[in-house]
């Protein structure tokens, strides 16, 4: 996401609010990673997902902090302490545990003053958020309209065409050399050899961290004494030995994982590449040559970080990429071979094939356009059959996407704006090479859905308030001229 090696550099700037530094972002990221439970579905999030969420939260905190400053709003030290003590991350049997608090901060390399400052900002922004949301009144008529719209059901007659269907265009004249040359000139991106990269990388998987853990009775007994409340059999180390070993190993793996992230960040910041880091850690250096973005996206290990790898510059080394639970990757870009358009003579056969596919596609679109312009509600199905188009006479669409067949979202949105007996515009899908036209044959309200939504009125109001909150943050971000570097 960010390529500068300077931890003090700003990654988001504002004209009035405090800028967000890279070191602040990395601290928040460590905390977020620590707070994700090991068995949580959140572990399948890619690193970019987590980074984007952390950055979004930091932006919200900074703009709300500035808003609080403009209104001279502050928090007492006691209020912040209470906020920290109520955090579940630091609780033991629902009570604040100072040892857990200090151990977590120690493992994350965050000082108590740093965390206190971060907690102050977070608590202040949460108070502002709570006040803003709860003081926004959502009229009942608005909720009722949302429910009615959500429960609206439309019956449509659907006509479609496969844009690659050659049978509807059985007679195609062979293209001239001039036509092929013109097509090549106008569509050079189709004949482009994609960018290729030579990369070297290291992989530190869960086994790497497990193999680093030294297990002996002294360590296990000490761990048990410190965490005895977590075990089913109280006051019996012997009866809990298997569970103690498992939890001890997991605890040590977590610590090693976080320590390794910090170590690797420091190494990359000081200019080390993947080869030097591999030697330091005594792990195998892996390489991939002439790899394209598409090929890398199919790589079993690197697929989740493809975008991050292709965002790096030549000779640049990535910061630790967390591709899955307890797996770290460091990547160095050895060489970048830029994309290049192949010469016409070298791809003549491909040009001919692409010209044919494109011509068939254009003619099929023309056919569907002609049908749409000449048909009406009374003859819709009959006209479609004359044109040899695919017909589905009774399809149901709703705003909730529980449609009888899968249709492109943008096309469904168009259908939901039409009145009864109206014919839609031609919709050309880019995802499945089909084009569609539909007639609205009936508009009804699903009573079961209406009843269900009425029971969720408060949830609907809450969602609407959250939407207003996000609009506020966006407004403040633009007001303070926020910019991601």
XYZ file of C-alpha atoms in Angstrom:
485
model
C 0.000 0.000 0.000
C 2.801 2.396 0.958
C 6.287 2.179 -0.499
C 8.344 4.678 1.480
C 10.837 3.129 3.912
C 10.633 6.184 6.228
C 8.397 5.323 9.200
C 8.019 9.025 10.036
C 6.644 9.843 6.597
C 3.008 10.876 6.227
C 0.727 8.426 4.444
C -2.382 10.626 4.720
C -2.190 14.421 4.835
C -4.763 17.049 5.844
C -4.774 20.849 5.755
C -6.177 21.121 9.317
C -6.373 17.678 10.939
C -3.203 15.883 12.075
C -1.502 13.852 9.366
C -1.352 10.059 9.658
C 2.226 8.786 9.774
C 3.437 5.407 8.643
C 4.550 4.494 12.180
C 1.071 5.302 13.541
C -0.484 3.159 10.826
C 1.859 0.231 11.558
C 1.041 0.425 15.294
C -2.695 0.395 14.600
C -2.209 -2.510 12.182
C -0.375 -4.556 14.823
C -3.183 -3.977 17.321
C -5.822 -4.915 14.755
C -3.980 -8.126 13.852
C -3.643 -9.025 17.538
C -7.361 -8.523 18.204
C -8.479 -10.956 15.467
C -9.279 -14.316 17.150
C -7.275 -17.240 15.785
C -10.417 -19.230 14.919
C -12.233 -16.238 13.470
C -13.422 -16.063 9.886
C -11.609 -12.714 9.804
C -8.367 -14.653 9.481
C -9.181 -15.260 5.826
C -9.004 -11.537 5.172
C -6.098 -10.602 2.959
C -3.525 -8.144 4.222
C -4.934 -5.453 1.943
C -8.437 -5.921 3.448
C -7.105 -5.417 6.979
C -4.880 -2.505 5.946
C -7.755 -0.716 4.242
C -9.959 -1.180 7.312
C -7.242 0.116 9.656
C -6.551 3.117 7.413
C -10.268 3.911 7.180
C -10.570 3.809 10.982
C -7.529 6.072 11.379
C -8.964 8.595 8.925
C -12.255 8.627 10.869
C -10.381 9.077 14.163
C -8.239 11.950 12.857
C -11.051 13.973 11.281
C -13.280 13.486 14.348
C -10.362 14.432 16.620
C -10.005 17.685 14.671
C -13.753 18.282 14.943
C -13.529 17.776 18.724
C -10.582 20.195 18.864
C -12.574 22.875 17.039
C -15.320 22.584 19.684
C -12.807 22.358 22.586
C -13.930 18.842 23.530
C -11.515 16.857 25.720
C -11.494 13.683 27.822
C -10.304 13.303 31.392
C -7.524 10.865 32.214
C -9.966 8.899 34.382
C -12.378 8.480 31.457
C -9.622 7.080 29.231
C -8.447 4.705 31.984
C -12.007 3.431 32.341
C -12.206 2.894 28.574
C -8.962 0.859 28.615
C -10.073 -1.176 31.648
C -13.332 -2.109 29.904
C -11.509 -3.441 26.838
C -12.106 -7.206 26.491
C -8.575 -7.666 25.140
C -7.145 -6.867 28.585
C -9.733 -8.713 30.690
C -9.335 -11.880 32.724
C -12.647 -13.300 34.014
C -14.296 -9.991 33.064
C -11.819 -8.015 35.177
C -8.996 -5.791 33.931
C -5.632 -7.566 34.232
C -2.634 -5.222 34.266
C -0.268 -8.100 33.407
C -2.224 -9.001 30.265
C -2.263 -5.310 29.315
C 1.498 -4.923 29.715
C 2.323 -8.231 28.015
C 0.236 -7.362 24.949
C 1.850 -3.927 24.615
C 5.293 -5.472 25.136
C 4.699 -8.082 22.426
C 3.474 -5.376 20.053
C 6.382 -3.031 20.916
C 3.986 -0.245 21.913
C 4.686 1.855 25.009
C 1.970 2.651 27.544
C 2.014 6.413 26.736
C 1.681 5.601 23.018
C -1.291 3.337 23.646
C -2.867 5.842 26.053
C -2.669 8.528 23.358
C -4.187 6.152 20.797
C -6.954 5.109 23.213
C -7.764 8.768 23.931
C -8.277 9.478 20.238
C -10.342 6.328 19.771
C -12.585 7.017 22.779
C -13.153 10.644 21.771
C -14.112 9.650 18.223
C -16.446 6.920 19.546
C -18.203 9.416 21.842
C -18.670 11.850 18.959
C -19.902 9.022 16.761
C -22.354 7.839 19.446
C -23.730 11.345 19.972
C -24.038 12.021 16.259
C -25.813 8.745 15.473
C -28.205 8.845 18.435
C -29.183 12.466 17.799
C -30.127 11.781 14.192
C -33.862 11.180 13.945
C -35.007 8.753 11.253
C -38.693 9.457 10.382
C -41.068 6.476 10.388
C -42.252 7.399 6.885
C -38.653 7.013 5.649
C -38.396 3.549 7.230
C -41.774 2.587 5.750
C -40.672 3.694 2.265
C -37.442 1.686 2.582
C -39.448 -1.407 3.594
C -41.896 -0.986 0.706
C -39.066 -0.575 -1.795
C -37.170 -3.574 -0.398
C -40.254 -5.818 -0.581
C -41.093 -4.765 -4.139
C -41.097 -7.651 -6.627
C -41.115 -7.387 -10.414
C -42.103 -10.039 -12.916
C -40.248 -9.606 -16.180
C -40.112 -11.217 -19.590
C -36.412 -11.572 -20.350
C -34.790 -11.699 -23.776
C -31.059 -12.328 -24.159
C -28.442 -13.056 -26.782
C -25.050 -14.734 -26.573
C -22.752 -12.147 -28.165
C -20.369 -14.897 -29.315
C -23.109 -16.882 -31.059
C -21.876 -17.419 -34.623
C -25.080 -19.117 -35.782
C -26.992 -15.832 -35.859
C -24.271 -14.408 -38.115
C -23.652 -17.331 -40.444
C -22.334 -15.256 -43.349
C -19.219 -13.213 -42.716
C -17.063 -11.910 -45.554
C -13.337 -12.392 -45.133
C -11.668 -9.164 -43.981
C -9.283 -7.271 -46.246
C -5.708 -6.541 -45.211
C -6.697 -2.912 -44.711
C -9.539 -3.892 -42.376
C -7.226 -6.085 -40.310
C -4.566 -3.375 -40.115
C -7.165 -0.812 -39.015
C -8.561 -3.207 -36.413
C -5.039 -3.866 -35.105
C -4.287 -0.130 -34.903
C -7.521 0.587 -33.006
C -7.210 -2.357 -30.589
C -3.521 -2.618 -29.781
C -4.221 -3.459 -26.143
C -5.587 -6.835 -27.333
C -2.179 -7.678 -28.774
C -0.080 -6.492 -25.881
C 2.432 -8.765 -24.240
C 1.802 -8.210 -20.507
C 4.366 -6.901 -18.055
C 6.610 -9.612 -16.625
C 8.599 -9.623 -13.413
C 11.529 -11.509 -11.954
C 10.963 -11.827 -8.210
C 12.722 -13.431 -5.267
C 10.894 -14.114 -2.041
C 10.891 -15.950 1.262
C 7.965 -17.686 2.963
C 7.691 -18.015 6.727
C 4.768 -20.351 7.363
C 3.226 -21.636 10.575
C 5.706 -24.531 10.745
C 8.607 -22.063 10.653
C 7.324 -20.401 13.821
C 6.369 -23.693 15.513
C 9.850 -25.103 14.931
C 11.329 -22.072 16.701
C 9.389 -22.801 19.888
C 11.409 -24.572 22.572
C 9.194 -26.654 24.872
C 10.446 -27.849 28.256
C 8.747 -28.656 31.560
C 10.011 -25.508 33.263
C 8.494 -23.270 30.583
C 5.225 -25.220 30.600
C 4.903 -25.065 34.389
C 5.588 -21.326 34.421
C 3.028 -20.794 31.656
C 0.462 -22.883 33.561
C 0.965 -20.905 36.774
C 0.468 -17.639 34.923
C -2.608 -18.814 32.977
C -4.084 -21.517 35.245
C -7.563 -19.969 35.051
C -7.725 -20.855 31.333
C -7.667 -24.625 31.912
C -10.555 -26.995 32.568
C -8.869 -28.948 35.395
C -7.990 -26.442 38.132
C -4.830 -26.802 40.229
C -3.522 -29.813 38.311
C -0.629 -29.250 35.939
C -0.317 -33.003 35.219
C -3.942 -33.409 34.134
C -3.668 -30.367 31.886
C -0.274 -31.143 30.345
C -1.556 -31.707 26.778
C -3.708 -28.570 26.843
C -0.895 -26.570 28.461
C 1.527 -27.634 25.734
C -0.909 -26.680 22.958
C -1.719 -23.271 24.433
C 1.920 -22.580 25.254
C 3.005 -23.328 21.690
C 0.203 -21.160 20.261
C 1.138 -18.340 22.633
C 4.809 -18.535 21.661
C 3.950 -18.715 17.945
C 1.869 -15.536 18.308
C 4.753 -13.789 20.038
C 7.311 -14.974 17.471
C 4.997 -13.924 14.650
C 4.637 -10.368 15.984
C 8.343 -10.111 16.842
C 9.253 -11.311 13.346
C 6.986 -8.718 11.734
C 8.822 -5.995 13.660
C 12.224 -7.484 12.806
C 11.395 -7.709 9.099
C 9.983 -4.178 9.026
C 13.232 -2.890 10.527
C 15.344 -4.911 8.078
C 13.418 -3.664 5.044
C 13.485 -0.091 6.360
C 17.284 -0.333 6.666
C 17.573 -1.452 3.026
C 17.823 -5.255 3.257
C 16.434 -7.325 0.372
C 14.886 -10.795 0.364
C 18.224 -12.515 -0.332
C 19.918 -10.876 2.653
C 16.930 -11.576 4.905
C 16.879 -15.231 3.776
C 20.526 -15.609 4.826
C 19.868 -13.896 8.150
C 16.920 -16.197 8.943
C 18.542 -19.266 7.357
C 15.542 -19.951 5.107
C 15.323 -20.859 1.428
C 15.208 -18.036 -1.115
C 12.580 -18.745 -3.787
C 12.447 -17.195 -7.255
C 9.967 -16.720 -10.078
C 11.075 -15.414 -13.457
C 9.027 -13.907 -16.290
C 5.876 -14.048 -14.176
C 2.815 -12.070 -15.298
C 0.145 -10.661 -13.009
C -2.369 -13.218 -14.266
C 0.022 -16.103 -13.659
C 0.874 -14.825 -10.183
C -2.834 -14.529 -9.343
C -3.061 -18.309 -9.818
C -0.091 -19.002 -7.547
C -1.176 -21.026 -4.505
C 0.850 -18.966 -2.030
C 1.202 -15.523 -3.633
C -2.268 -15.054 -5.136
C -3.558 -12.942 -2.208
C -0.688 -10.450 -2.515
C -0.492 -10.202 -6.314
C -1.605 -6.558 -6.362
C 0.911 -5.633 -3.663
C 3.749 -7.328 -5.574
C 2.877 -5.610 -8.846
C 2.709 -2.243 -7.060
C 6.414 -2.498 -6.121
C 9.127 -0.755 -8.132
C 12.161 -2.471 -9.648
C 14.727 -3.439 -6.950
C 12.198 -2.628 -4.210
C 11.534 -5.002 -1.309
C 8.116 -5.332 0.270
C 7.340 -4.979 3.924
C 6.044 -8.239 5.474
C 3.022 -9.466 3.535
C 0.643 -11.483 5.708
C -1.054 -13.777 3.167
C -2.889 -15.975 5.674
C -2.962 -16.874 9.347
C 0.613 -17.086 10.607
C 2.309 -16.866 7.207
C 4.635 -14.008 6.251
C 6.208 -13.258 2.886
C 8.956 -10.843 1.858
C 9.269 -10.113 -1.865
C 12.033 -8.342 -3.799
C 11.607 -7.210 -7.399
C 14.733 -8.207 -9.322
C 13.655 -7.007 -12.754
C 10.613 -5.591 -14.538
C 10.025 -6.298 -18.222
C 7.504 -3.667 -19.395
C 4.461 -4.599 -21.424
C 4.829 -4.194 -25.196
C 2.536 -4.400 -28.220
C 3.378 -7.290 -30.543
C 4.133 -6.394 -34.166
C 1.260 -6.806 -36.631
C 2.935 -9.521 -38.719
C 3.756 -11.582 -35.609
C 0.128 -11.729 -34.459
C -1.710 -11.785 -37.800
C -3.621 -14.984 -36.967
C -4.658 -13.545 -33.614
C -5.760 -10.309 -35.310
C -7.953 -12.289 -37.716
C -9.529 -14.257 -34.861
C -10.149 -11.137 -32.770
C -11.627 -9.322 -35.784
C -14.050 -12.193 -36.344
C -15.113 -12.312 -32.678
C -15.543 -8.542 -32.569
C -17.581 -8.441 -35.788
C -19.910 -11.224 -34.589
C -20.336 -9.383 -31.288
C -21.162 -6.056 -32.956
C -23.691 -7.645 -35.315
C -25.412 -9.480 -32.466
C -25.688 -6.203 -30.555
C -27.172 -4.565 -33.657
C -29.702 -7.406 -33.875
C -30.795 -6.958 -30.251
C -30.974 -3.168 -30.664
C -33.225 -3.590 -33.697
C -35.511 -5.886 -31.706
C -35.659 -3.435 -28.765
C -36.508 -0.490 -30.998
C -39.327 -2.239 -32.882
C -41.053 -4.348 -30.214
C -43.765 -3.442 -27.678
C -45.470 -4.927 -24.615
C -48.112 -6.794 -26.634
C -45.706 -8.511 -29.046
C -42.554 -8.807 -26.912
C -42.274 -12.619 -26.816
C -43.463 -13.153 -30.390
C -40.992 -10.584 -31.769
C -38.122 -12.123 -29.805
C -38.824 -15.541 -31.308
C -38.823 -14.049 -34.821
C -35.300 -12.764 -34.169
C -34.299 -16.207 -32.779
C -33.426 -14.695 -29.405
C -33.413 -16.587 -26.103
C -36.642 -16.022 -24.150
C -37.467 -16.514 -20.457
C -41.145 -15.505 -20.086
C -41.420 -15.299 -16.280
C -38.418 -14.068 -14.290
C -38.675 -12.480 -10.842
C -36.339 -9.677 -9.735
C -36.174 -7.891 -6.374
C -33.947 -5.359 -4.649
C -32.556 -8.150 -2.467
C -30.938 -10.105 -5.315
C -32.951 -13.254 -4.545
C -33.846 -13.457 -8.232
C -34.917 -16.607 -10.061
C -31.857 -16.308 -12.304
C -28.573 -14.460 -11.863
C -28.506 -11.137 -13.689
C -25.940 -8.309 -13.712
C -26.502 -5.940 -10.791
C -26.558 -2.822 -12.991
C -29.236 -4.350 -15.239
C -31.412 -5.260 -12.240
C -31.060 -1.679 -10.965
C -32.290 -0.417 -14.337
C -35.291 -2.786 -14.234
C -36.255 -1.551 -10.751
C -36.737 1.980 -12.124
C -39.181 0.961 -14.885
C -42.979 0.998 -14.786
C -45.331 -1.804 -15.761
C -45.338 -2.627 -19.538
C -42.123 -0.651 -20.111
C -39.322 -2.183 -22.202
C -35.779 -1.755 -20.889
C -32.805 -0.440 -22.804
C -30.317 -2.968 -24.161
C -27.880 -3.970 -21.428
C -24.514 -5.376 -22.535
C -22.760 -7.453 -19.881
C -18.969 -7.387 -19.762
C -18.747 -10.376 -17.426
C -20.606 -13.114 -19.312
C -20.655 -11.968 -22.968
C -24.443 -11.641 -23.066
C -26.805 -8.758 -23.793
C -30.313 -8.354 -22.381
C -33.668 -6.645 -22.932
C -36.639 -7.051 -20.583
C -40.316 -6.153 -20.349
C -41.881 -5.357 -16.966
C -45.035 -7.500 -16.919
C -46.098 -6.971 -13.265
C -45.101 -5.082 -10.102
C -46.192 -6.462 -6.718
C -45.251 -6.286 -3.032
C -44.149 -9.431 -1.211
C -46.244 -9.481 1.987
C -43.989 -11.997 3.733
C -40.982 -9.753 3.130
C -42.908 -6.712 4.350
C -43.779 -8.510 7.605
C -40.156 -9.602 8.029
C -38.816 -6.078 7.459
C -41.321 -4.517 9.860
C -39.795 -6.644 12.618
C -36.385 -5.197 11.682
C -37.427 -1.537 11.802
C -34.852 -0.580 14.457
C -32.065 -2.333 12.520
C -33.063 -0.413 9.389
C -32.966 2.870 11.314
C -29.530 1.931 12.681
C -28.206 1.179 9.192
C -29.506 4.526 7.956
C -27.801 6.332 10.852
C -24.509 4.562 10.073
C -24.848 5.684 6.471
C -25.227 9.277 7.674
C -22.115 8.844 9.852
C -20.046 7.689 6.865
C -21.306 10.722 4.952
C -20.095 12.915 7.840
C -16.606 11.370 7.775
C -16.438 11.784 3.989
C -17.540 15.423 4.325
C -14.877 16.136 6.979
C -12.211 14.306 4.946
C -12.970 16.531 1.954
C -13.298 19.653 4.159
C -9.826 19.076 5.610
C -8.539 18.189 2.117
C -7.420 14.672 3.028
C -5.049 12.957 0.604
C -3.638 9.422 0.690
C -0.010 9.435 -0.406
